[in-house]
Amino acid sequence: MSQQDKQEQLQQLYVQQQMAESNANALQERIELLQAYMQDYRSGLEVLKKIEDKDAGEDMLMNIGGNIFVRARLLDAETVIREVGSGVRIEQDAQEAKASVEDSLSQLQERSGSLSAQYEQLVTQAQALNAQIRQMVAQMQQLGE
């Protein structure tokens, strides 16, 4: 193989390695976004579980995020208002809302697991390409000496 062929092969490997790293970074961002959504759903689920045992008119502390709580009075423990997307909110039975949140959380966890597996494959691929690049560079340096 000529020196020029080796240079071209090295460039191709480098481009592949950079693409694998770029795709892995994009997947990592999506995984982090999914984790934020999952945390939001877990927080909502926690509140739904807390109000299950409460009666209408009962006072309670509501976590509004960032370890900040407000005093609140539960007007209706049986019905909640839930956003279903694009700013649309519906009134829903608390148990139905809880089941829906649990289902959404399960789907998010499944998607996160799938993305994590893809991420691991891309990282492994990038590492293998990086090893090939290092090996080719070392061989080219030995031949050049």
Short mmCIF file of C-alpha atoms in Angstrom, two decimals:
data_model
loop_
_atom_site.label_atom_id
_atom_site.label_comp_id
_atom_site.label_asym_id
_atom_site.label_seq_id
_atom_site.Cartn_x
_atom_site.Cartn_y
_atom_site.Cartn_z
CA MET A 1 0.00 0.00 0.00
CA SER A 2 1.45 3.36 -0.99
CA GLN A 3 2.01 6.20 1.44
CA GLN A 4 -0.82 8.16 -0.22
CA ASP A 5 -3.22 5.20 0.15
CA LYS A 6 -2.31 4.96 3.83
CA GLN A 7 -2.90 8.70 4.26
CA GLU A 8 -6.34 8.40 2.62
CA GLN A 9 -7.23 5.40 4.77
CA LEU A 10 -6.10 7.30 7.85
CA GLN A 11 -8.27 10.25 6.87
CA GLN A 12 -11.27 7.96 6.35
CA LEU A 13 -10.74 6.38 9.76
CA TYR A 14 -10.45 9.81 11.33
CA VAL A 15 -13.71 10.97 9.71
CA GLN A 16 -15.48 7.79 10.89
CA GLN A 17 -14.09 8.25 14.41
CA GLN A 18 -15.23 11.89 14.51
CA MET A 19 -18.71 10.93 13.28
CA ALA A 20 -18.99 8.20 15.90
CA GLU A 21 -17.97 10.65 18.63
CA SER A 22 -20.37 13.30 17.32
CA ASN A 23 -23.25 10.83 17.23
CA ALA A 24 -22.36 9.60 20.72
CA ASN A 25 -22.41 13.18 22.02
CA ALA A 26 -25.81 13.78 20.41
CA LEU A 27 -27.15 10.59 22.00
CA GLN A 28 -25.74 11.63 25.37
CA GLU A 29 -27.66 14.91 25.13
CA ARG A 30 -30.87 13.03 24.30
CA ILE A 31 -30.30 10.67 27.23
CA GLU A 32 -29.81 13.62 29.58
CA LEU A 33 -33.02 15.21 28.28
CA LEU A 34 -34.91 11.95 28.82
CA GLN A 35 -33.52 11.75 32.36
CA ALA A 36 -34.81 15.26 33.05
CA TYR A 37 -38.26 14.23 31.77
CA MET A 38 -38.14 11.09 33.91
CA GLN A 39 -37.29 13.15 36.99
CA ASP A 40 -40.23 15.44 36.24
CA TYR A 41 -42.57 12.45 35.91
CA ARG A 42 -41.19 10.91 39.12
CA SER A 43 -41.87 14.16 40.97
CA GLY A 44 -45.42 14.22 39.65
CA LEU A 45 -45.92 10.59 40.58
CA GLU A 46 -44.63 11.30 44.09
CA VAL A 47 -47.20 14.07 44.52
CA LEU A 48 -49.99 11.85 43.18
CA LYS A 49 -49.02 9.15 45.69
CA LYS A 50 -49.02 11.70 48.53
CA ILE A 51 -52.51 12.97 47.76
CA GLU A 52 -53.93 9.43 47.58
CA ASP A 53 -54.10 9.30 51.37
CA LYS A 54 -55.35 12.86 51.80
CA ASP A 55 -58.88 14.15 52.13
CA ALA A 56 -60.32 17.18 50.38
CA GLY A 57 -59.71 20.30 52.45
CA GLU A 58 -56.62 18.86 54.12
CA ASP A 59 -53.53 21.06 54.43
CA MET A 60 -50.24 19.79 53.08
CA LEU A 61 -46.76 20.86 52.02
CA MET A 62 -46.20 20.71 48.27
CA ASN A 63 -42.69 20.42 46.86
CA ILE A 64 -42.45 22.88 43.97
CA GLY A 65 -38.86 21.93 43.11
CA GLY A 66 -35.43 22.91 44.33
CA ASN A 67 -36.30 21.73 47.86
CA ILE A 68 -38.87 24.52 48.12
CA PHE A 69 -42.24 23.75 49.65
CA VAL A 70 -45.46 25.73 49.80
CA ARG A 71 -48.40 25.25 52.09
CA ALA A 72 -51.42 24.12 50.13
CA ARG A 73 -54.96 23.01 50.79
CA LEU A 74 -56.17 20.09 48.75
CA LEU A 75 -59.51 21.02 47.22
CA ASP A 76 -60.15 17.73 45.44
CA ALA A 77 -58.17 14.54 46.05
CA GLU A 78 -60.04 12.55 43.40
CA THR A 79 -59.42 14.69 40.31
CA VAL A 80 -56.28 16.29 38.90
CA ILE A 81 -55.57 18.54 35.94
CA ARG A 82 -52.94 17.10 33.65
CA GLU A 83 -51.16 18.51 30.63
CA VAL A 84 -51.33 16.19 27.64
CA GLY A 85 -49.12 18.20 25.29
CA SER A 86 -49.00 21.49 23.41
CA GLY A 87 -50.36 23.34 26.44
CA VAL A 88 -53.58 21.29 26.43
CA ARG A 89 -54.77 20.33 29.89
CA ILE A 90 -57.44 17.84 30.83
CA GLU A 91 -59.22 16.99 34.05
CA GLN A 92 -58.59 13.38 34.96
CA ASP A 93 -59.27 10.95 37.76
CA ALA A 94 -56.22 10.86 40.05
CA GLN A 95 -55.86 7.08 39.68
CA GLU A 96 -56.04 7.30 35.88
CA ALA A 97 -53.47 10.09 35.93
CA LYS A 98 -51.20 8.01 38.15
CA ALA A 99 -51.46 5.03 35.79
CA SER A 100 -50.79 7.28 32.81
CA VAL A 101 -47.73 8.82 34.47
CA GLU A 102 -46.42 5.37 35.40
CA ASP A 103 -46.90 4.23 31.79
CA SER A 104 -45.15 7.33 30.43
CA LEU A 105 -42.31 6.85 32.89
CA SER A 106 -41.94 3.22 31.84
CA GLN A 107 -41.78 4.22 28.17
CA LEU A 108 -39.19 6.90 28.92
CA GLN A 109 -37.08 4.41 30.87
CA GLU A 110 -37.28 1.92 28.00
CA ARG A 111 -36.27 4.61 25.49
CA SER A 112 -33.43 5.76 27.74
CA GLY A 113 -32.15 2.19 28.01
CA SER A 114 -32.24 1.80 24.23
CA LEU A 115 -30.39 5.09 23.71
CA SER A 116 -27.84 4.13 26.37
CA ALA A 117 -27.13 0.87 24.53
CA GLN A 118 -26.68 2.78 21.26
CA TYR A 119 -24.43 5.26 23.05
CA GLU A 120 -22.24 2.46 24.41
CA GLN A 121 -21.94 0.95 20.92
CA LEU A 122 -20.86 4.29 19.45
CA VAL A 123 -18.32 4.88 22.21
CA THR A 124 -16.89 1.40 21.65
CA GLN A 125 -16.79 2.02 17.90
CA ALA A 126 -15.04 5.39 18.39
CA GLN A 127 -12.49 3.78 20.72
CA ALA A 128 -11.79 1.00 18.22
CA LEU A 129 -11.36 3.52 15.41
CA ASN A 130 -9.08 5.60 17.62
CA ALA A 131 -6.95 2.51 18.30
CA GLN A 132 -6.74 1.80 14.56
CA ILE A 133 -5.69 5.39 13.91
CA ARG A 134 -2.97 5.24 16.56
CA GLN A 135 -1.72 1.93 15.15
CA MET A 136 -1.60 3.28 11.58
CA VAL A 137 0.19 6.45 12.69
CA ALA A 138 2.76 4.37 14.59
CA GLN A 139 3.33 2.14 11.54
CA MET A 140 3.67 5.16 9.26
CA GLN A 141 6.17 6.76 11.64
CA GLN A 142 8.23 3.56 11.76
CA LEU A 143 8.32 3.34 7.99
CA GLY A 144 9.20 7.01 7.71
CA GLU A 145 12.20 6.74 10.02
#
